[in-house]
Coordinates of C-alpha atoms in Angstrom, one line a residue:
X29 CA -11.2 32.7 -4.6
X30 CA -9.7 31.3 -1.6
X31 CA -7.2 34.2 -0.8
X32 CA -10.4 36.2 -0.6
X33 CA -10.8 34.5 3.0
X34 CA -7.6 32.8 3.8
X35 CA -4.1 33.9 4.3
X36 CA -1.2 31.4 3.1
X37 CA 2.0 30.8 4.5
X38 CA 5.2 28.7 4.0
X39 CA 7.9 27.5 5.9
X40 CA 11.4 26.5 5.2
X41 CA 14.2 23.9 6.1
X42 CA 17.6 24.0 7.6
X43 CA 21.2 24.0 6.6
X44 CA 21.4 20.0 6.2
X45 CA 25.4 20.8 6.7
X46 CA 24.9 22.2 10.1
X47 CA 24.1 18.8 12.5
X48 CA 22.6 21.0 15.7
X49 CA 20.3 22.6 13.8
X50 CA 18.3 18.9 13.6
X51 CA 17.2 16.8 16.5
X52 CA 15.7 19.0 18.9
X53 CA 12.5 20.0 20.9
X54 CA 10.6 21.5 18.0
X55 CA 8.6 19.2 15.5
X56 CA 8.9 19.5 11.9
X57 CA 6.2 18.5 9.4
X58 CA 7.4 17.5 5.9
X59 CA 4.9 16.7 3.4
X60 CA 5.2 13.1 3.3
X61 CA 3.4 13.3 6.8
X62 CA 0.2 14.7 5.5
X63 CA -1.0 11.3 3.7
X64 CA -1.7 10.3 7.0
X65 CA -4.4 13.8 7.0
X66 CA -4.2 14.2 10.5
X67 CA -0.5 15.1 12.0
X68 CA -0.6 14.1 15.9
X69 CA 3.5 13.2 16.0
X70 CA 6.2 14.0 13.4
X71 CA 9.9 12.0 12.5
X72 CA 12.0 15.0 12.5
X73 CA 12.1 17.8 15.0
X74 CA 14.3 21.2 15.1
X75 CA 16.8 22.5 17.8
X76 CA 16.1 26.4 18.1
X77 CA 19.1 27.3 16.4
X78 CA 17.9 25.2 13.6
X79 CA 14.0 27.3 13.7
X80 CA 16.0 30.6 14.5
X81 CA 18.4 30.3 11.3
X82 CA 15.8 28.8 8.8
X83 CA 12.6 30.1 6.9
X84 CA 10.4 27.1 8.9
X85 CA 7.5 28.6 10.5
X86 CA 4.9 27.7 13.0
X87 CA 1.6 25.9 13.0
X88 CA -1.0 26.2 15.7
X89 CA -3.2 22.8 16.2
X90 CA -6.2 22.9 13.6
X91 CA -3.8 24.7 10.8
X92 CA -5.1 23.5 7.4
X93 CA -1.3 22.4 5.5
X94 CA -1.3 21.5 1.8
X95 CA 1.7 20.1 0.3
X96 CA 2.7 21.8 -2.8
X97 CA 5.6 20.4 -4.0
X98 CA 6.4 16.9 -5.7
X99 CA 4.5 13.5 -5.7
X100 CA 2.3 14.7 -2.8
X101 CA 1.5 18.3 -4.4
X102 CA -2.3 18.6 -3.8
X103 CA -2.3 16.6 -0.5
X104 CA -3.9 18.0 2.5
X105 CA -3.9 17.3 6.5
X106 CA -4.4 18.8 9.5
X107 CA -2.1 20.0 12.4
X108 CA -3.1 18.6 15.9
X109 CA 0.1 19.5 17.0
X110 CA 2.2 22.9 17.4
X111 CA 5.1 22.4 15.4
X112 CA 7.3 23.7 12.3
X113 CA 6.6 23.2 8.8
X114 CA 9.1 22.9 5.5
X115 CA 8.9 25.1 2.5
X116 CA 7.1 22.0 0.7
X117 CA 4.4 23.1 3.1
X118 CA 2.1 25.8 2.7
X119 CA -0.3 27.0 5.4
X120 CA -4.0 28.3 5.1
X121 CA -5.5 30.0 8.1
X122 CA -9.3 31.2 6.9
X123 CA -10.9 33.6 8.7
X124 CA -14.7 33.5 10.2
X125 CA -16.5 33.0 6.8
X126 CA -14.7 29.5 6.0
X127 CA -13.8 26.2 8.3
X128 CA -10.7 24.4 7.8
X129 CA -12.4 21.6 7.7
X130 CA -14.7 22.2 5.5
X131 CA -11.9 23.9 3.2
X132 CA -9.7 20.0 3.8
X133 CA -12.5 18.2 2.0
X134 CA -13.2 20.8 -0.7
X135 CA -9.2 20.0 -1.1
X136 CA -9.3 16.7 -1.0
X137 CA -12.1 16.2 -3.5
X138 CA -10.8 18.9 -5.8
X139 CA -6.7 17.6 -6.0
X140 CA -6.5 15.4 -9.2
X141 CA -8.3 18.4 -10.7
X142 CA -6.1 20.7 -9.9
X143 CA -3.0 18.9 -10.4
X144 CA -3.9 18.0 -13.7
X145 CA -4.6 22.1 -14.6
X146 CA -1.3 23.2 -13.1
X147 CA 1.2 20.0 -13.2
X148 CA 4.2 21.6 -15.5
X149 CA 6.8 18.5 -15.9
X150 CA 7.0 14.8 -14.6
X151 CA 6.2 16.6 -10.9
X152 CA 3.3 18.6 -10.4
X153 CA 4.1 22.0 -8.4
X154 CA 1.9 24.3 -6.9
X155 CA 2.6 27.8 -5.2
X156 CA 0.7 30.3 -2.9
X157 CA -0.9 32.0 -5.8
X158 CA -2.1 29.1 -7.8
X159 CA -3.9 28.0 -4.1
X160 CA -5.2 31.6 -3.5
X161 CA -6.9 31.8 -6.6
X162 CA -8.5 28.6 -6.3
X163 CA -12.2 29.0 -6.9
X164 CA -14.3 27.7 -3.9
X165 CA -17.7 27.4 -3.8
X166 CA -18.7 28.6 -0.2
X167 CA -21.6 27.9 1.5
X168 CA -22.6 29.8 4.9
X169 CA -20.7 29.2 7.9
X170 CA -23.4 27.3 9.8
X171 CA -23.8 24.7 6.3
X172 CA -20.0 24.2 6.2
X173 CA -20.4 23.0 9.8
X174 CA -23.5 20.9 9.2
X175 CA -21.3 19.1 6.4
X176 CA -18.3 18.6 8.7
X177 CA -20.5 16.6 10.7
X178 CA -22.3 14.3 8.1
X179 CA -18.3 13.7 6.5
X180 CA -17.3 13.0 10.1
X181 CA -19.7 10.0 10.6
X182 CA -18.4 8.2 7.4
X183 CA -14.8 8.6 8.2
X184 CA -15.7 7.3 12.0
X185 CA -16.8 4.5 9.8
X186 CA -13.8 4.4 7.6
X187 CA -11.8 4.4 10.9
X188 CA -13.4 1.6 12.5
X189 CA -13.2 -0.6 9.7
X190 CA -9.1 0.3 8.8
X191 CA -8.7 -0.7 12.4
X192 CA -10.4 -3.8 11.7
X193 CA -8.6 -4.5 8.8
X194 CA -5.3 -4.0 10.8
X195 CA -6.6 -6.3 13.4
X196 CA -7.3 -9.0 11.0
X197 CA -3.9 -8.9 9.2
X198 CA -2.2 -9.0 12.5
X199 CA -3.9 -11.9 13.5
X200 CA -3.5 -13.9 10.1
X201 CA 0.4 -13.0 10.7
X202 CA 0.3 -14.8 13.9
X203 CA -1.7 -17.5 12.2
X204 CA 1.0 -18.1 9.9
X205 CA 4.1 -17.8 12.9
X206 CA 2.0 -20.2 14.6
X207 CA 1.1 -23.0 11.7
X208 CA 3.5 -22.9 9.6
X209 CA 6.3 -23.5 12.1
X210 CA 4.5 -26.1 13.8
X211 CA 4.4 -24.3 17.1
X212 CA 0.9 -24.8 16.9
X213 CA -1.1 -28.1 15.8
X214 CA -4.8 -28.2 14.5
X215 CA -6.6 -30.7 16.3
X216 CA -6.2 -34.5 15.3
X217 CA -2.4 -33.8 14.1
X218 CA 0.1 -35.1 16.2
X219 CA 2.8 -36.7 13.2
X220 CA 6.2 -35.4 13.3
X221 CA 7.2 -32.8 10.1
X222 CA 9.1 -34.2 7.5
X223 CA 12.0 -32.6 6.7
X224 CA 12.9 -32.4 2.9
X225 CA 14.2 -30.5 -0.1
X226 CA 12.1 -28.1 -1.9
X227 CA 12.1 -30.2 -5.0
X228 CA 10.2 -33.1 -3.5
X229 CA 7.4 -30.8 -3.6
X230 CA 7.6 -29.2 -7.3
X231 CA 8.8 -29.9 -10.5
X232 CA 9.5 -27.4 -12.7
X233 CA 7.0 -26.7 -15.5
X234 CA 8.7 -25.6 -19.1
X235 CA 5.8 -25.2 -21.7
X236 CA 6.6 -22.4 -24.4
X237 CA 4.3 -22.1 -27.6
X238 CA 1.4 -21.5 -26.4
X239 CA 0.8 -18.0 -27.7
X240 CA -3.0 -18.7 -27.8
X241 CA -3.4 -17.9 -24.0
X242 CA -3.8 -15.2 -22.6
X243 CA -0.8 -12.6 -20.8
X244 CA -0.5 -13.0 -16.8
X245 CA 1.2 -11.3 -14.2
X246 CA 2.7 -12.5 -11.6
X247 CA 2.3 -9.7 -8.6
X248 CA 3.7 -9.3 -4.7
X249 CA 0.5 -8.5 -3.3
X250 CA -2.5 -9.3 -6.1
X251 CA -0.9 -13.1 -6.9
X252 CA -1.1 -13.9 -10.5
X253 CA -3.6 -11.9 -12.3
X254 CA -4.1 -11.1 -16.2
X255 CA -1.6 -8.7 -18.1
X256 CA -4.0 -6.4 -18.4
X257 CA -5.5 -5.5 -15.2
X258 CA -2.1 -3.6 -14.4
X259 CA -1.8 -0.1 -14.5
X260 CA 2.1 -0.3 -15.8
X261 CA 2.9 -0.1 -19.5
X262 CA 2.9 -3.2 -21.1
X263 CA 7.1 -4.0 -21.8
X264 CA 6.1 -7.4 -23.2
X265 CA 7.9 -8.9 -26.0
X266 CA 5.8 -9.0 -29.2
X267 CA 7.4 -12.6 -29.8
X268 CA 5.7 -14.7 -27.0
X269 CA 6.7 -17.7 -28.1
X270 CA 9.5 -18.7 -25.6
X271 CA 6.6 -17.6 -22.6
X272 CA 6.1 -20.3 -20.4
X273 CA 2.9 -21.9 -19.5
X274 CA 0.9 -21.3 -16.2
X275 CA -2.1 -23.6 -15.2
X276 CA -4.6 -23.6 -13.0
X277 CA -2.7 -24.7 -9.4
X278 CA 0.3 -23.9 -10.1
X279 CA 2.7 -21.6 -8.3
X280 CA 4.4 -19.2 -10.1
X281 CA 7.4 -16.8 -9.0
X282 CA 9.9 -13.8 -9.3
X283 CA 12.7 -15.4 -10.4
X284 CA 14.8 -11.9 -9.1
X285 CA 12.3 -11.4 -6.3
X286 CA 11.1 -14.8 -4.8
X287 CA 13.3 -13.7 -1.7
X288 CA 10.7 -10.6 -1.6
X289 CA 7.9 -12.4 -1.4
X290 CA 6.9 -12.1 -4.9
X291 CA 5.3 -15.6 -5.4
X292 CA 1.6 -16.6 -5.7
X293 CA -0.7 -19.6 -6.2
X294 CA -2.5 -19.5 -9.9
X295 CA -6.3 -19.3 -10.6
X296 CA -5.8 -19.2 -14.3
X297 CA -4.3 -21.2 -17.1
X298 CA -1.9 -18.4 -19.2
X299 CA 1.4 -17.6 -20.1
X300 CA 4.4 -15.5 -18.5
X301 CA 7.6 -13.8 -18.8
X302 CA 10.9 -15.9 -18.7
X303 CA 11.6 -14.5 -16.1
X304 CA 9.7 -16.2 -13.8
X305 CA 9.7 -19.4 -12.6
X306 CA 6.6 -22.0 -12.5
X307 CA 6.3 -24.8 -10.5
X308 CA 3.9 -27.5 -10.5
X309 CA 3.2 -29.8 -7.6
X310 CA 4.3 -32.8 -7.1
X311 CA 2.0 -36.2 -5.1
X312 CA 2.0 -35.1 -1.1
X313 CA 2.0 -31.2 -2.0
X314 CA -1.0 -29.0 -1.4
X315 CA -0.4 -26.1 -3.3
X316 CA -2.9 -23.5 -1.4
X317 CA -0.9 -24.7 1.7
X318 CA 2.6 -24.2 0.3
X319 CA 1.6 -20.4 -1.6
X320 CA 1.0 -19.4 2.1
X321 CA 4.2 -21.1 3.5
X322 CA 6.5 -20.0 1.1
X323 CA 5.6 -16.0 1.9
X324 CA 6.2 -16.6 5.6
X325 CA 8.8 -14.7 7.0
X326 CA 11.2 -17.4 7.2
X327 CA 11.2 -19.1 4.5
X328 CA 11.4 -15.3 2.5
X329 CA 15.1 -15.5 4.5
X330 CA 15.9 -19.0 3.5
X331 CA 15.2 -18.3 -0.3
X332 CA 17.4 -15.0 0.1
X333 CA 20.2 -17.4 1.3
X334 CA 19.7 -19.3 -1.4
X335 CA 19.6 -16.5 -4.2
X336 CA 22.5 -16.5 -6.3
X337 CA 23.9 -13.0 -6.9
X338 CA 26.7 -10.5 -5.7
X339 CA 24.2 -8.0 -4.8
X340 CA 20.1 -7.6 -3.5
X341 CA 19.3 -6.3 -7.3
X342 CA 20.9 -9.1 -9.0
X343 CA 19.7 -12.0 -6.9
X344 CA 18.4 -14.8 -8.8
X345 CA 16.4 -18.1 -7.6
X346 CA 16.1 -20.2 -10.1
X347 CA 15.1 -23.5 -10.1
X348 CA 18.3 -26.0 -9.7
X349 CA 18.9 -23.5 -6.6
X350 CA 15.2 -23.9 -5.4
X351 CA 14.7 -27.8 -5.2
X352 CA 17.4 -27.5 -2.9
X353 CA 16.4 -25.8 -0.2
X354 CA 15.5 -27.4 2.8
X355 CA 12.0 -27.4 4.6
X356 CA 9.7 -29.0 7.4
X357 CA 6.3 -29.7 6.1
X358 CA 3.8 -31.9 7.8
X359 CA 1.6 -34.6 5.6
X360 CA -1.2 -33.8 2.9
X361 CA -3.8 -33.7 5.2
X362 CA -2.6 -31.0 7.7
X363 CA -1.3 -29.0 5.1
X364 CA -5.0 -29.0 3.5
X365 CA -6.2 -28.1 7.1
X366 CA -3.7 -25.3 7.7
X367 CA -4.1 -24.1 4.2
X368 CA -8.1 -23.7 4.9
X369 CA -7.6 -22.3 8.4
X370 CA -5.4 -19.4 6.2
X371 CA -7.6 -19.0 3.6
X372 CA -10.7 -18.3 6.1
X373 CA -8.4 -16.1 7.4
X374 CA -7.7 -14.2 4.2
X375 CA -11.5 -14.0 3.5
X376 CA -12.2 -12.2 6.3
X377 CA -9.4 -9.8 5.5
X378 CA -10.8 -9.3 2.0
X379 CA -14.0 -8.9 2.7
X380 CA -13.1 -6.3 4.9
X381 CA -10.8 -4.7 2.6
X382 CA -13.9 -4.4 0.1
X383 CA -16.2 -3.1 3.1
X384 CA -13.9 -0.3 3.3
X385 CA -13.2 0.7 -0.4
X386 CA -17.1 0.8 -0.4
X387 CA -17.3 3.2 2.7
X388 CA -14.7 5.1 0.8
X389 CA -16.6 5.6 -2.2
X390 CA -19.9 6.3 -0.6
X391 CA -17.5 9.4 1.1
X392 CA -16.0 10.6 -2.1
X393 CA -19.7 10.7 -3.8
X394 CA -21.3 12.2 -0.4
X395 CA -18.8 14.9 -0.7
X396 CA -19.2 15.4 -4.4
X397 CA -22.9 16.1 -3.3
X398 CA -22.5 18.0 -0.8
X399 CA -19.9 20.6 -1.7
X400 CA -21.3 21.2 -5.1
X401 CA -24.4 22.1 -3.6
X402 CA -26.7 19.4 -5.3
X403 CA -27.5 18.2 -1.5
X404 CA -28.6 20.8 1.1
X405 CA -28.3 19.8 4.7
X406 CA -31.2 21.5 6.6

């Protein structure tokens, strides 16, 4: 069991009604911070008098935490700082026969397991005792260090390849500033912008009835997929009948949400919820161009303007409100050529985004191997 050669610990919070015991020298790890596995810098911090009159406890750099409380329950990271944790954090220092490395993998590949044994309501909890009596297969000193160092070349990989991602989605986001203000011209365009309402672009498509096709989704960051490839419950109406029609090219939106962002350019012909909106494009209207365009930063604040609601939650955009907005959009052909200078863009992003899930898989199966045993590292 893992109390058999690790001693746990806790830590604690502060009065919240007492201001000076928040805001000082000492940093404080919550367990929201250990997603990020390894904790070099921390949002809160601690006065003295706010350590000296609390429960919150120290942790030396290299401390295995595990959160054990709430959403994150099962999550683990590692200190690379000295600082304080909250109660929601518990503390494993192992002694010589187990690595705290090694014992952050075994963690991280065991969690849904234990979570699902010992969740008790809609939040799983853990304590000190459930993790002591965790049963941990452990392999000699010199094998758990052999492992560390395999694990570490996949997540030098895994590294490399989220700052790559990071790197392309900044640089598509300065593509976009740059195009779709106009700031920047692709070669060979010169004309002036025209500058128009919304509803020269789209008409609204109404088309109810057509039960026959299949359920979409309209989605902030996966577009417009099918129904079913969504991990939420299914609140459809059994009646479909009054669904509208989506085809292939249009763009369909949030009719709550469009000043979110929550708009995307269709690859299937289906059916959605009233409640969005669908819009089909009009002659002089590329509609990969404008599905880019209409995410952009500014024109999220120009539909927010005009939304139609007293408050955030209750915004609406419908469709009278939408063909009047106003926008500068250059001519067919540059909008074709902006559109595929995006979507090479968004390849590269994607590709890379798959590159990763892969590396993260070959990990999670590596480590599978490895800590069970069923591969030896000589």
């Amino acid at each position: 069991m893992l109390g058999e050669f690790a001693r746990t610990y806790s830590g604690g919070t502060p009065s919240r009604g007492k201001p000076s015991y928040f805001g000082g020298d000492i940093p404080w790890i919550r367990s929201g911070e250990l997603n990020q596995q390894f904790v070099y810098e921390t949002e809160g911090t601690l006065t003295k008098e706010g350590f000296d009159n609390s429960s919150a406890k120290m942790v030396s750099p290299g401390t295995l935490l595990l959160a054990i409380y709430g959403a994150t329950a099962g999550v683990p990271g590692i200190a690379h700082i000295e600082a304080a944790i909250n109660q929601a954090i518990l503390a494993i220092v192992p002694n010589e026969e187990a690595d705290s490395m090694f014992l952050f993998h075994w963690l991280t590949l065991n969690r849904q397991q234990i979570i699902n044994e010992y969740q008790q309501g809609a939040q799983p909890n853990l304590s000190a005792e459930i993790v002591k009596s965790l049963l941990v297969a452990l392999p000699p000193p010199e094998q758990q260090g052999k492992i560390n160092e395999t694990i570490a070349i996949w997540d030098e990989a895994i590294n490399l390849q989220t700052r790559q991602l990071q790197q392309l989605r900044r640089r598509k986001e300065g593509l976009c500033d740059e195009l779709l203000s106009g700031s920047t011209r692709l070669p060979g365009f010169t004309e002036k912008w025209a500058a128009d309402k919304l509803g020269s672009y789209f008409a609204e498509r109404v088309e109810r009835g057509n039960i026959e096709l299949p359920l979409l989704a309209i989605t902030a960051s996966q577009g417009i997929i099918h129904r079913d490839k969504l991990e939420k419950r299914d609140t459809s109406n059994e009646d479909k009948s009054k669904y509208k029609r989506v085809r292939v090219g249009d763009i369909g939106y949030n009719t709550m949400r469009m000043w979110q962002g929550v708009s995307a350019l269709s690859k299937f012909d289906g059916i959605v919820s009233p409640a969005y909106t669908i819009l089909r494009p009009l002659d002089g209207c590329d509609a990969g161009f404008m599905a880019y365009f209409f995410k952009w930063t500014p024109m999220i604040h120009r539909f927010w303007r005009h939304s139609q609601g007293l408050v955030d939650d209750t915004l609406l955009c419908k469709y009278d409100s939408f063909k009047t907005i106003p926008a500068e959009v250059p001519d067919l052909a540059e909008q074709r050529a902006i559109a595929e200078v995006l979507n090479t863009a968004e390849a590269e992003i994607r590709l890379t985004e798959r590159r990763l899930a892969a590396l993260r898989e070959q990990k999670r199966g590596l480590l599978q191997q490895l800590l069970t045993g069923a591969i030896r590292l000589a």
